[in-house]
Protein backbone atom coordinates (compact mmCIF):
# COMPACT_ATOMS: atom_id res chain seq x y z
CA UNK A 1 0.00 0.00 0.00
CA UNK A 2 1.18 3.52 -0.79
CA UNK A 3 2.69 5.18 2.26
CA UNK A 4 1.70 8.38 4.02
CA UNK A 5 -2.02 8.37 3.37
CA UNK A 6 -4.35 11.09 4.62
CA UNK A 7 -7.73 9.76 5.76
CA UNK A 8 -10.55 12.17 6.58
CA UNK A 9 -13.85 11.15 8.19
CA UNK A 10 -17.25 12.84 8.47
CA UNK A 11 -18.55 11.13 11.60
CA UNK A 12 -22.31 11.19 11.15
CA UNK A 13 -25.16 9.28 12.77
CA UNK A 14 -24.57 9.69 16.51
CA UNK A 15 -28.06 11.09 17.19
CA UNK A 16 -29.85 8.39 15.19
CA UNK A 17 -27.78 5.67 16.88
CA UNK A 18 -28.99 6.86 20.29
CA UNK A 19 -32.60 7.47 19.21
CA UNK A 20 -32.79 3.92 17.82
CA UNK A 21 -32.00 2.71 21.33
CA UNK A 22 -34.54 5.00 22.98
CA UNK A 23 -31.72 7.09 24.43
CA UNK A 24 -31.02 10.82 24.29
CA UNK A 25 -28.99 12.01 21.28
CA UNK A 26 -26.03 12.91 23.47
CA UNK A 27 -25.54 9.21 24.34
CA UNK A 28 -24.62 8.76 20.68
CA UNK A 29 -21.98 11.48 20.93
CA UNK A 30 -20.57 9.79 24.02
CA UNK A 31 -20.31 6.46 22.22
CA UNK A 32 -18.97 8.31 19.16
CA UNK A 33 -16.09 9.69 21.21
CA UNK A 34 -15.09 6.11 22.15
CA UNK A 35 -15.04 5.17 18.48
CA UNK A 36 -12.82 8.21 17.79
CA UNK A 37 -10.26 6.71 20.16
CA UNK A 38 -10.48 3.21 18.63
CA UNK A 39 -10.11 4.46 15.07
CA UNK A 40 -7.27 6.80 16.04
CA UNK A 41 -5.36 4.01 17.78
CA UNK A 42 -5.91 1.73 14.76
CA UNK A 43 -4.53 4.37 12.39
CA UNK A 44 -1.57 5.02 14.69
CA UNK A 45 -0.70 1.33 14.50
CA UNK A 46 -1.01 1.22 10.69
CA UNK A 47 1.95 3.13 9.40
CA UNK A 48 0.60 3.60 5.87
CA UNK A 49 -1.81 6.15 7.39
CA UNK A 50 0.06 9.34 8.17
CA UNK A 51 -2.87 11.67 8.92
CA UNK A 52 -6.35 11.23 10.27
CA UNK A 53 -8.64 14.27 10.12
CA UNK A 54 -11.99 13.99 11.91
CA UNK A 55 -14.94 16.36 11.65
CA UNK A 56 -15.78 16.82 15.33
CA UNK A 57 -17.60 20.18 15.39
CA UNK A 58 -18.55 22.27 12.38
CA UNK A 59 -19.10 26.01 12.08
CA UNK A 60 -22.76 25.09 11.51
CA UNK A 61 -23.10 22.90 14.63
CA UNK A 62 -23.68 26.02 16.78
CA UNK A 63 -27.24 25.96 15.39
CA UNK A 64 -28.03 22.83 17.45
CA UNK A 65 -29.97 23.12 20.74
CA UNK A 66 -27.93 24.88 23.42
CA UNK A 67 -27.83 21.80 25.66
CA UNK A 68 -26.46 19.61 22.88
CA UNK A 69 -23.75 22.17 22.06
CA UNK A 70 -22.83 22.41 25.75
CA UNK A 71 -22.68 18.62 25.97
CA UNK A 72 -20.38 18.44 22.94
CA UNK A 73 -18.06 21.06 24.47
CA UNK A 74 -17.87 19.15 27.77
CA UNK A 75 -17.33 15.88 25.92
CA UNK A 76 -14.48 17.41 23.94
CA UNK A 77 -12.90 18.70 27.12
CA UNK A 78 -13.20 15.29 28.78
CA UNK A 79 -11.87 13.56 25.67
CA UNK A 80 -8.81 15.80 25.38
CA UNK A 81 -7.99 15.51 29.09
CA UNK A 82 -8.13 11.70 28.92
CA UNK A 83 -6.50 11.48 25.55
CA UNK A 84 -3.24 13.31 26.25
CA UNK A 85 -1.74 10.17 27.76
CA UNK A 86 -3.05 8.02 24.89
CA UNK A 87 -1.59 10.41 22.29
CA UNK A 88 1.84 10.33 23.92
CA UNK A 89 1.80 6.55 24.46
CA UNK A 90 0.96 6.01 20.76
CA UNK A 91 3.29 8.75 19.46
CA UNK A 92 0.31 10.69 18.02
CA UNK A 93 0.62 14.40 17.27
CA UNK A 94 -2.53 16.42 17.85
CA UNK A 95 -3.00 19.19 15.29
CA UNK A 96 -6.47 20.74 15.52
CA UNK A 97 -7.95 22.64 12.58
CA UNK A 98 -10.73 25.22 12.61
CA UNK A 99 -11.26 28.53 14.34
CA UNK A 100 -11.05 27.62 18.01
CA UNK A 101 -11.29 31.28 19.11
CA UNK A 102 -15.04 30.75 19.47
CA UNK A 103 -14.54 28.25 22.32
CA UNK A 104 -14.34 29.05 26.03
CA UNK A 105 -10.98 30.28 27.33
CA UNK A 106 -10.47 27.06 29.30
CA UNK A 107 -11.17 24.82 26.28
CA UNK A 108 -8.84 26.93 24.11
CA UNK A 109 -6.12 26.56 26.76
CA UNK A 110 -6.61 22.78 26.87
CA UNK A 111 -6.48 22.48 23.06
CA UNK A 112 -3.26 24.50 23.01
CA UNK A 113 -1.76 22.44 25.82
CA UNK A 114 -2.50 19.08 24.14
CA UNK A 115 -1.07 20.46 20.89
CA UNK A 116 2.13 21.61 22.61
CA UNK A 117 2.57 18.45 24.67
CA UNK A 118 2.29 16.21 21.59
CA UNK A 119 4.33 18.44 19.25
CA UNK A 120 7.34 16.11 19.54
CA UNK A 121 5.35 13.00 18.51
CA UNK A 122 6.24 11.87 15.00
CA UNK A 123 3.77 9.05 14.37
CA UNK A 124 0.18 9.58 13.23
CA UNK A 125 -1.09 13.16 13.05
CA UNK A 126 -4.63 13.32 14.38
CA UNK A 127 -6.46 16.50 13.44
CA UNK A 128 -9.80 17.21 15.05
CA UNK A 129 -11.78 19.73 13.04
CA UNK A 130 -13.11 22.06 15.74
CA UNK A 131 -15.41 24.92 14.80
CA UNK A 132 -14.34 24.04 11.29
CA UNK A 133 -15.98 24.86 7.98
CA UNK A 134 -14.21 24.82 4.65
CA UNK A 135 -15.59 28.18 3.54
CA UNK A 136 -14.45 29.76 6.80
CA UNK A 137 -11.00 28.15 6.45
CA UNK A 138 -10.58 29.39 2.87
CA UNK A 139 -11.77 32.90 3.74
CA UNK A 140 -9.37 33.11 6.69
CA UNK A 141 -6.54 31.96 4.40
CA UNK A 142 -7.42 34.50 1.70
CA UNK A 143 -7.59 37.28 4.29
CA UNK A 144 -4.13 36.28 5.58
CA UNK A 145 -2.80 36.62 2.03
CA UNK A 146 -4.61 39.74 0.90
CA UNK A 147 -1.67 42.12 1.41
CA UNK A 148 0.55 40.04 -0.89
CA UNK A 149 1.86 42.11 -3.79
CA UNK A 150 2.14 39.11 -6.14
CA UNK A 151 -0.51 36.76 -7.53
CA UNK A 152 -1.53 34.06 -5.08
CA UNK A 153 -0.32 30.62 -6.13
CA UNK A 154 -1.78 27.21 -5.32
CA UNK A 155 1.11 26.62 -2.92
CA UNK A 156 0.61 29.94 -1.11
CA UNK A 157 -3.09 29.27 -0.58
CA UNK A 158 -2.50 25.65 0.50
CA UNK A 159 0.04 26.81 3.06
CA UNK A 160 -2.29 29.44 4.46
CA UNK A 161 -5.05 26.88 5.13
CA UNK A 162 -5.47 25.20 8.52
CA UNK A 163 -5.10 21.81 6.79
CA UNK A 164 -2.23 21.98 4.31
CA UNK A 165 -2.46 18.39 3.14
CA UNK A 166 -4.47 16.85 0.32
CA UNK A 167 -6.79 14.02 1.37
CA UNK A 168 -6.46 10.52 -0.11
CA UNK A 169 -9.50 8.84 1.45
CA UNK A 170 -12.67 10.64 2.54
CA UNK A 171 -15.23 8.57 4.43
CA UNK A 172 -18.72 9.61 5.50
CA UNK A 173 -20.72 7.44 7.87
CA UNK A 174 -24.46 7.71 8.54
CA UNK A 175 -25.89 7.15 5.06
CA UNK A 176 -25.88 10.65 3.55
CA UNK A 177 -23.93 11.35 0.38
CA UNK A 178 -22.64 14.87 0.88
CA UNK A 179 -19.47 16.64 1.97
CA UNK A 180 -21.00 19.22 4.35
CA UNK A 181 -18.35 21.94 3.99
CA UNK A 182 -15.47 19.62 5.01
CA UNK A 183 -11.99 20.03 3.45
CA UNK A 184 -13.32 21.22 0.07
CA UNK A 185 -9.89 22.40 -1.16
CA UNK A 186 -8.13 19.30 0.13
CA UNK A 187 -10.41 16.61 -1.41
CA UNK A 188 -9.84 17.58 -5.04
CA UNK A 189 -8.63 14.06 -5.89
CA UNK A 190 -9.70 12.14 -2.80
CA UNK A 191 -11.40 8.78 -3.16
CA UNK A 192 -14.84 9.04 -1.57
CA UNK A 193 -16.47 6.31 0.53
CA UNK A 194 -20.01 6.49 1.91
CA UNK A 195 -21.32 3.95 4.39
CA UNK A 196 -24.73 3.54 6.00
CA UNK A 197 -23.06 2.55 9.27
CA UNK A 198 -23.83 5.07 12.01
CA UNK A 199 -20.63 6.48 13.50
CA UNK A 200 -20.97 4.79 16.93
CA UNK A 201 -21.13 1.43 15.07
CA UNK A 202 -18.15 2.17 12.82
CA UNK A 203 -15.34 -0.28 13.46
CA UNK A 204 -11.69 -0.88 12.69
CA UNK A 205 -12.88 -3.83 10.57
CA UNK A 206 -14.91 -1.52 8.34
CA UNK A 207 -12.03 0.94 8.07
CA UNK A 208 -9.72 -1.92 7.10
CA UNK A 209 -12.19 -2.97 4.37
CA UNK A 210 -12.37 0.59 3.05
CA UNK A 211 -8.58 0.86 2.97
CA UNK A 212 -8.41 -2.41 1.03
CA UNK A 213 -11.02 -1.14 -1.42
CA UNK A 214 -9.01 2.08 -1.77
CA UNK A 215 -5.91 0.17 -2.91
CA UNK A 216 -8.01 -1.31 -5.76
CA UNK A 217 -9.14 2.06 -7.07
CA UNK A 218 -7.21 3.46 -9.97
CA UNK A 219 -6.26 7.08 -9.26
CA UNK A 220 -5.46 9.05 -12.38
CA UNK A 221 -5.38 12.61 -11.00
CA UNK A 222 -6.86 13.86 -14.26
CA UNK A 223 -4.29 12.02 -16.40
CA UNK A 224 -4.54 8.81 -18.37
CA UNK A 225 -3.63 6.14 -15.81
C1 LIG B 1 -22.87 13.91 13.86
O1 LIG B 1 -23.85 13.13 14.45
C2 LIG B 1 -21.72 14.10 14.67
C3 LIG B 1 -21.27 15.31 15.18
C4 LIG B 1 -22.08 16.48 15.45
C5 LIG B 1 -19.86 15.50 15.46
C6 LIG B 1 -19.06 14.31 15.82
C7 LIG B 1 -18.91 14.17 17.27
C8 LIG B 1 -18.45 13.05 17.86
C9 LIG B 1 -18.00 11.86 17.12
C10 LIG B 1 -18.40 12.95 19.33
C11 LIG B 1 -17.41 13.83 19.97
C12 LIG B 1 -16.04 13.72 19.42
C13 LIG B 1 -14.95 13.97 20.14
C14 LIG B 1 -13.64 13.98 19.47
C15 LIG B 1 -14.99 14.24 21.58
P1 LIG B 1 -25.33 13.70 14.39
O2 LIG B 1 -25.67 14.18 15.75
O3 LIG B 1 -25.47 14.70 13.30
O4 LIG B 1 -26.12 12.39 14.04
P2 LIG B 1 -27.54 12.30 13.31
O5 LIG B 1 -27.27 12.64 11.86
O6 LIG B 1 -27.92 10.89 13.51
O7 LIG B 1 -28.43 13.28 13.97
Coordinates of C-alpha atoms and ligand atoms in Angstrom, one line a residue:
X1 CA 0.0 0.0 0.0
X2 CA 1.2 3.5 -0.8
X3 CA 2.7 5.2 2.3
X4 CA 1.7 8.4 4.0
X5 CA -2.0 8.4 3.4
X6 CA -4.4 11.1 4.6
X7 CA -7.7 9.8 5.8
X8 CA -10.6 12.2 6.6
X9 CA -13.9 11.2 8.2
X10 CA -17.2 12.8 8.5
X11 CA -18.5 11.1 11.6
X12 CA -22.3 11.2 11.1
X13 CA -25.2 9.3 12.8
X14 CA -24.6 9.7 16.5
X15 CA -28.1 11.1 17.2
X16 CA -29.8 8.4 15.2
X17 CA -27.8 5.7 16.9
X18 CA -29.0 6.9 20.3
X19 CA -32.6 7.5 19.2
X20 CA -32.8 3.9 17.8
X21 CA -32.0 2.7 21.3
X22 CA -34.5 5.0 23.0
X23 CA -31.7 7.1 24.4
X24 CA -31.0 10.8 24.3
X25 CA -29.0 12.0 21.3
X26 CA -26.0 12.9 23.5
X27 CA -25.5 9.2 24.3
X28 CA -24.6 8.8 20.7
X29 CA -22.0 11.5 20.9
X30 CA -20.6 9.8 24.0
X31 CA -20.3 6.5 22.2
X32 CA -19.0 8.3 19.2
X33 CA -16.1 9.7 21.2
X34 CA -15.1 6.1 22.2
X35 CA -15.0 5.2 18.5
X36 CA -12.8 8.2 17.8
X37 CA -10.3 6.7 20.2
X38 CA -10.5 3.2 18.6
X39 CA -10.1 4.5 15.1
X40 CA -7.3 6.8 16.0
X41 CA -5.4 4.0 17.8
X42 CA -5.9 1.7 14.8
X43 CA -4.5 4.4 12.4
X44 CA -1.6 5.0 14.7
X45 CA -0.7 1.3 14.5
X46 CA -1.0 1.2 10.7
X47 CA 1.9 3.1 9.4
X48 CA 0.6 3.6 5.9
X49 CA -1.8 6.1 7.4
X50 CA 0.1 9.3 8.2
X51 CA -2.9 11.7 8.9
X52 CA -6.4 11.2 10.3
X53 CA -8.6 14.3 10.1
X54 CA -12.0 14.0 11.9
X55 CA -14.9 16.4 11.7
X56 CA -15.8 16.8 15.3
X57 CA -17.6 20.2 15.4
X58 CA -18.6 22.3 12.4
X59 CA -19.1 26.0 12.1
X60 CA -22.8 25.1 11.5
X61 CA -23.1 22.9 14.6
X62 CA -23.7 26.0 16.8
X63 CA -27.2 26.0 15.4
X64 CA -28.0 22.8 17.4
X65 CA -30.0 23.1 20.7
X66 CA -27.9 24.9 23.4
X67 CA -27.8 21.8 25.7
X68 CA -26.5 19.6 22.9
X69 CA -23.8 22.2 22.1
X70 CA -22.8 22.4 25.8
X71 CA -22.7 18.6 26.0
X72 CA -20.4 18.4 22.9
X73 CA -18.1 21.1 24.5
X74 CA -17.9 19.1 27.8
X75 CA -17.3 15.9 25.9
X76 CA -14.5 17.4 23.9
X77 CA -12.9 18.7 27.1
X78 CA -13.2 15.3 28.8
X79 CA -11.9 13.6 25.7
X80 CA -8.8 15.8 25.4
X81 CA -8.0 15.5 29.1
X82 CA -8.1 11.7 28.9
X83 CA -6.5 11.5 25.5
X84 CA -3.2 13.3 26.2
X85 CA -1.7 10.2 27.8
X86 CA -3.0 8.0 24.9
X87 CA -1.6 10.4 22.3
X88 CA 1.8 10.3 23.9
X89 CA 1.8 6.5 24.5
X90 CA 1.0 6.0 20.8
X91 CA 3.3 8.7 19.5
X92 CA 0.3 10.7 18.0
X93 CA 0.6 14.4 17.3
X94 CA -2.5 16.4 17.9
X95 CA -3.0 19.2 15.3
X96 CA -6.5 20.7 15.5
X97 CA -7.9 22.6 12.6
X98 CA -10.7 25.2 12.6
X99 CA -11.3 28.5 14.3
X100 CA -11.0 27.6 18.0
X101 CA -11.3 31.3 19.1
X102 CA -15.0 30.7 19.5
X103 CA -14.5 28.3 22.3
X104 CA -14.3 29.0 26.0
X105 CA -11.0 30.3 27.3
X106 CA -10.5 27.1 29.3
X107 CA -11.2 24.8 26.3
X108 CA -8.8 26.9 24.1
X109 CA -6.1 26.6 26.8
X110 CA -6.6 22.8 26.9
X111 CA -6.5 22.5 23.1
X112 CA -3.3 24.5 23.0
X113 CA -1.8 22.4 25.8
X114 CA -2.5 19.1 24.1
X115 CA -1.1 20.5 20.9
X116 CA 2.1 21.6 22.6
X117 CA 2.6 18.5 24.7
X118 CA 2.3 16.2 21.6
X119 CA 4.3 18.4 19.3
X120 CA 7.3 16.1 19.5
X121 CA 5.4 13.0 18.5
X122 CA 6.2 11.9 15.0
X123 CA 3.8 9.0 14.4
X124 CA 0.2 9.6 13.2
X125 CA -1.1 13.2 13.0
X126 CA -4.6 13.3 14.4
X127 CA -6.5 16.5 13.4
X128 CA -9.8 17.2 15.0
X129 CA -11.8 19.7 13.0
X130 CA -13.1 22.1 15.7
X131 CA -15.4 24.9 14.8
X132 CA -14.3 24.0 11.3
X133 CA -16.0 24.9 8.0
X134 CA -14.2 24.8 4.6
X135 CA -15.6 28.2 3.5
X136 CA -14.5 29.8 6.8
X137 CA -11.0 28.1 6.5
X138 CA -10.6 29.4 2.9
X139 CA -11.8 32.9 3.7
X140 CA -9.4 33.1 6.7
X141 CA -6.5 32.0 4.4
X142 CA -7.4 34.5 1.7
X143 CA -7.6 37.3 4.3
X144 CA -4.1 36.3 5.6
X145 CA -2.8 36.6 2.0
X146 CA -4.6 39.7 0.9
X147 CA -1.7 42.1 1.4
X148 CA 0.5 40.0 -0.9
X149 CA 1.9 42.1 -3.8
X150 CA 2.1 39.1 -6.1
X151 CA -0.5 36.8 -7.5
X152 CA -1.5 34.1 -5.1
X153 CA -0.3 30.6 -6.1
X154 CA -1.8 27.2 -5.3
X155 CA 1.1 26.6 -2.9
X156 CA 0.6 29.9 -1.1
X157 CA -3.1 29.3 -0.6
X158 CA -2.5 25.7 0.5
X159 CA 0.0 26.8 3.1
X160 CA -2.3 29.4 4.5
X161 CA -5.0 26.9 5.1
X162 CA -5.5 25.2 8.5
X163 CA -5.1 21.8 6.8
X164 CA -2.2 22.0 4.3
X165 CA -2.5 18.4 3.1
X166 CA -4.5 16.9 0.3
X167 CA -6.8 14.0 1.4
X168 CA -6.5 10.5 -0.1
X169 CA -9.5 8.8 1.4
X170 CA -12.7 10.6 2.5
X171 CA -15.2 8.6 4.4
X172 CA -18.7 9.6 5.5
X173 CA -20.7 7.4 7.9
X174 CA -24.5 7.7 8.5
X175 CA -25.9 7.2 5.1
X176 CA -25.9 10.6 3.5
X177 CA -23.9 11.4 0.4
X178 CA -22.6 14.9 0.9
X179 CA -19.5 16.6 2.0
X180 CA -21.0 19.2 4.4
X181 CA -18.3 21.9 4.0
X182 CA -15.5 19.6 5.0
X183 CA -12.0 20.0 3.5
X184 CA -13.3 21.2 0.1
X185 CA -9.9 22.4 -1.2
X186 CA -8.1 19.3 0.1
X187 CA -10.4 16.6 -1.4
X188 CA -9.8 17.6 -5.0
X189 CA -8.6 14.1 -5.9
X190 CA -9.7 12.1 -2.8
X191 CA -11.4 8.8 -3.2
X192 CA -14.8 9.0 -1.6
X193 CA -16.5 6.3 0.5
X194 CA -20.0 6.5 1.9
X195 CA -21.3 4.0 4.4
X196 CA -24.7 3.5 6.0
X197 CA -23.1 2.5 9.3
X198 CA -23.8 5.1 12.0
X199 CA -20.6 6.5 13.5
X200 CA -21.0 4.8 16.9
X201 CA -21.1 1.4 15.1
X202 CA -18.2 2.2 12.8
X203 CA -15.3 -0.3 13.5
X204 CA -11.7 -0.9 12.7
X205 CA -12.9 -3.8 10.6
X206 CA -14.9 -1.5 8.3
X207 CA -12.0 0.9 8.1
X208 CA -9.7 -1.9 7.1
X209 CA -12.2 -3.0 4.4
X210 CA -12.4 0.6 3.1
X211 CA -8.6 0.9 3.0
X212 CA -8.4 -2.4 1.0
X213 CA -11.0 -1.1 -1.4
X214 CA -9.0 2.1 -1.8
X215 CA -5.9 0.2 -2.9
X216 CA -8.0 -1.3 -5.8
X217 CA -9.1 2.1 -7.1
X218 CA -7.2 3.5 -10.0
X219 CA -6.3 7.1 -9.3
X220 CA -5.5 9.0 -12.4
X221 CA -5.4 12.6 -11.0
X222 CA -6.9 13.9 -14.3
X223 CA -4.3 12.0 -16.4
X224 CA -4.5 8.8 -18.4
X225 CA -3.6 6.1 -15.8
Ligands
LIG1 C1 -22.9 13.9 13.9 O1 -23.9 13.1 14.5 C2 -21.7 14.1 14.7 C3 -21.3 15.3 15.2 C4 -22.1 16.5 15.4 C5 -19.9 15.5 15.5 C6 -19.1 14.3 15.8 C7 -18.9 14.2 17.3 C8 -18.4 13.1 17.9 C9 -18.0 11.9 17.1 C10 -18.4 12.9 19.3 C11 -17.4 13.8 20.0 C12 -16.0 13.7 19.4 C13 -14.9 14.0 20.1 C14 -13.6 14.0 19.5 C15 -15.0 14.2 21.6 P1 -25.3 13.7 14.4 O2 -25.7 14.2 15.8 O3 -25.5 14.7 13.3 O4 -26.1 12.4 14.0 P2 -27.5 12.3 13.3 O5 -27.3 12.6 11.9 O6 -27.9 10.9 13.5 O7 -28.4 13.3 14.0

